[in-house]
């Protein structure tokens, strides 16, 4: 008889301890919110990555050997973009632009604004993906050449 009461007591303790609580309180902090068992993660490239720095790569070029691209993003949301057209004559091959950039609504892309154009880059861990004019990732055989890697400073 003692064994039955003991087994019943253990079963009750386990049942109560494992009972699923149906109404959870809302929990929020700077980066996570829990509401009715749904987790919303507000981490993005802007607030989670060490994005400021210098990025380099050589992008494809239709009439030259490639475009050596160096982009510096600064914490004050300014940038310097240097593009050197490889295989072109000195003096006609380097273009430098500076300006301000903004983050998109999702905090995952930077938009470099200039007088004539807006360039877009998706920001990842120690790299940037140059996006097409519609803000989409470049796909196909040359896609890997549209990635700028962060340099050590």
Tab-separated table of C-alpha atoms in Angstrom:
chain	number	residue	atom	x	y	z
A	1	UNK	CA	0.000	0.000	0.000
A	2	UNK	CA	2.867	2.356	0.798
A	3	UNK	CA	4.288	1.690	-2.656
A	4	UNK	CA	1.028	2.754	-4.320
A	5	UNK	CA	0.897	6.023	-2.353
A	6	UNK	CA	4.561	6.660	-3.105
A	7	UNK	CA	4.046	6.017	-6.844
A	8	UNK	CA	0.928	8.221	-6.814
A	9	UNK	CA	2.855	11.018	-5.061
A	10	UNK	CA	5.736	10.871	-7.538
A	11	UNK	CA	3.345	10.850	-10.520
A	12	UNK	CA	1.461	13.856	-9.119
A	13	UNK	CA	4.692	15.782	-8.544
A	14	UNK	CA	5.874	15.104	-12.112
A	15	UNK	CA	2.475	16.015	-13.552
A	16	UNK	CA	2.338	19.341	-11.692
A	17	UNK	CA	5.983	20.152	-12.465
A	18	UNK	CA	5.557	19.523	-16.186
A	19	UNK	CA	2.196	21.244	-16.559
A	20	UNK	CA	2.266	23.612	-19.520
A	21	UNK	CA	1.377	27.157	-18.594
A	22	UNK	CA	-1.072	28.433	-21.210
A	23	UNK	CA	-0.964	32.163	-20.491
A	24	UNK	CA	2.552	33.528	-20.607
A	25	UNK	CA	3.291	37.078	-19.626
A	26	UNK	CA	4.713	39.422	-22.220
A	27	UNK	CA	8.459	39.640	-21.857
A	28	UNK	CA	10.416	42.293	-23.677
A	29	UNK	CA	13.875	43.727	-23.634
A	30	UNK	CA	16.101	45.458	-26.119
A	31	UNK	CA	16.338	42.579	-28.593
A	32	UNK	CA	13.625	39.981	-27.950
A	33	UNK	CA	9.905	39.932	-27.331
A	34	UNK	CA	7.819	36.930	-26.315
A	35	UNK	CA	4.087	37.183	-26.882
A	36	UNK	CA	1.721	34.191	-26.692
A	37	UNK	CA	4.581	31.729	-27.278
A	38	UNK	CA	5.803	33.593	-30.426
A	39	UNK	CA	9.364	34.900	-30.351
A	40	UNK	CA	10.150	38.048	-32.321
A	41	UNK	CA	13.866	38.605	-32.853
A	42	UNK	CA	14.746	42.227	-33.513
A	43	UNK	CA	18.425	41.558	-34.204
A	44	UNK	CA	19.615	42.861	-37.552
A	45	UNK	CA	22.868	43.790	-39.251
A	46	UNK	CA	22.700	47.390	-38.062
A	47	UNK	CA	22.434	46.622	-34.347
A	48	UNK	CA	24.152	43.226	-34.139
A	49	UNK	CA	27.234	43.366	-36.353
A	50	UNK	CA	30.488	45.278	-36.215
A	51	UNK	CA	29.761	46.736	-39.656
A	52	UNK	CA	31.924	49.887	-39.617
A	53	UNK	CA	35.187	49.409	-41.512
A	54	UNK	CA	36.812	49.022	-44.912
A	55	UNK	CA	35.562	46.460	-47.445
A	56	UNK	CA	37.383	45.459	-50.633
A	57	UNK	CA	36.782	43.353	-53.713
A	58	UNK	CA	37.077	43.303	-57.483
A	59	UNK	CA	33.737	43.432	-59.251
A	60	UNK	CA	33.131	42.501	-62.903
A	61	UNK	CA	33.540	45.089	-65.655
A	62	UNK	CA	32.143	44.967	-69.196
A	63	UNK	CA	35.099	46.710	-70.867
A	64	UNK	CA	38.014	46.266	-68.462
A	65	UNK	CA	39.761	43.637	-66.352
A	66	UNK	CA	37.613	44.394	-63.304
A	67	UNK	CA	36.735	47.186	-60.908
A	68	UNK	CA	38.773	47.272	-57.699
A	69	UNK	CA	36.227	48.524	-55.196
A	70	UNK	CA	37.079	49.858	-51.735
A	71	UNK	CA	34.197	50.988	-49.533
A	72	UNK	CA	34.642	52.481	-46.086
A	73	UNK	CA	31.569	52.679	-43.847
A	74	UNK	CA	31.940	54.873	-40.772
A	75	UNK	CA	30.003	54.901	-37.493
A	76	UNK	CA	28.735	58.423	-38.240
A	77	UNK	CA	26.911	56.991	-41.300
A	78	UNK	CA	29.272	58.498	-43.857
A	79	UNK	CA	31.131	56.557	-46.524
A	80	UNK	CA	33.947	56.764	-49.049
A	81	UNK	CA	33.706	54.618	-52.162
A	82	UNK	CA	36.764	54.246	-54.392
A	83	UNK	CA	36.505	52.397	-57.708
A	84	UNK	CA	39.547	51.746	-59.890
A	85	UNK	CA	38.951	50.385	-63.384
A	86	UNK	CA	41.748	47.876	-63.929
A	87	UNK	CA	43.438	47.926	-67.325
A	88	UNK	CA	42.366	51.497	-68.136
A	89	UNK	CA	44.670	54.474	-68.579
A	90	UNK	CA	45.896	56.248	-65.442
A	91	UNK	CA	43.920	59.373	-64.618
A	92	UNK	CA	40.753	58.082	-66.279
A	93	UNK	CA	40.398	54.950	-64.222
A	94	UNK	CA	39.763	56.021	-60.614
A	95	UNK	CA	36.566	57.429	-59.190
A	96	UNK	CA	35.990	58.407	-55.575
A	97	UNK	CA	32.695	59.409	-54.048
A	98	UNK	CA	31.814	60.334	-50.512
A	99	UNK	CA	28.513	60.904	-48.830
A	100	UNK	CA	26.026	59.673	-46.306
A	101	UNK	CA	24.351	56.305	-46.146
A	102	UNK	CA	21.121	55.129	-44.552
A	103	UNK	CA	19.906	51.749	-43.384
A	104	UNK	CA	16.800	50.218	-44.925
A	105	UNK	CA	13.763	49.527	-42.720
A	106	UNK	CA	14.905	45.977	-41.952
A	107	UNK	CA	18.371	47.118	-40.840
A	108	UNK	CA	20.046	44.648	-43.203
A	109	UNK	CA	21.009	46.883	-46.150
A	110	UNK	CA	22.863	50.165	-46.491
A	111	UNK	CA	21.946	52.643	-49.204
A	112	UNK	CA	24.777	54.889	-50.410
A	113	UNK	CA	23.264	58.115	-51.616
A	114	UNK	CA	25.000	60.336	-54.152
A	115	UNK	CA	23.848	63.120	-56.453
A	116	UNK	CA	23.362	60.781	-59.399
A	117	UNK	CA	22.693	57.335	-57.943
A	118	UNK	CA	21.881	55.152	-54.950
A	119	UNK	CA	23.934	51.992	-54.459
A	120	UNK	CA	22.731	49.219	-52.166
A	121	UNK	CA	24.716	46.664	-50.168
A	122	UNK	CA	23.456	43.842	-47.969
A	123	UNK	CA	25.503	43.777	-44.756
A	124	UNK	CA	26.736	40.460	-43.393
A	125	UNK	CA	29.395	39.237	-40.987
A	126	UNK	CA	32.634	40.836	-42.307
A	127	UNK	CA	31.286	41.205	-45.837
A	128	UNK	CA	28.983	43.217	-48.061
A	129	UNK	CA	26.993	41.948	-51.025
A	130	UNK	CA	26.606	44.488	-53.807
A	131	UNK	CA	22.920	44.469	-54.832
A	132	UNK	CA	21.328	45.185	-58.190
A	133	UNK	CA	19.358	48.378	-58.855
A	134	UNK	CA	16.194	46.745	-57.464
A	135	UNK	CA	17.923	45.812	-54.193
A	136	UNK	CA	18.204	42.100	-54.998
A	137	UNK	CA	21.218	39.825	-54.616
A	138	UNK	CA	23.159	39.258	-57.825
A	139	UNK	CA	22.746	35.649	-58.949
A	140	UNK	CA	24.505	33.452	-61.474
A	141	UNK	CA	28.081	32.573	-62.324
A	142	UNK	CA	29.482	35.985	-61.350
A	143	UNK	CA	27.610	36.346	-58.038
A	144	UNK	CA	30.724	35.626	-55.934
A	145	UNK	CA	32.471	38.638	-57.529
A	146	UNK	CA	29.893	41.032	-56.068
A	147	UNK	CA	31.036	40.379	-52.500
A	148	UNK	CA	33.299	42.859	-50.704
A	149	UNK	CA	35.306	41.454	-47.788
A	150	UNK	CA	36.142	43.443	-44.667
A	151	UNK	CA	39.846	44.158	-44.279
A	152	UNK	CA	41.773	43.983	-41.023
A	153	UNK	CA	42.694	47.405	-39.736
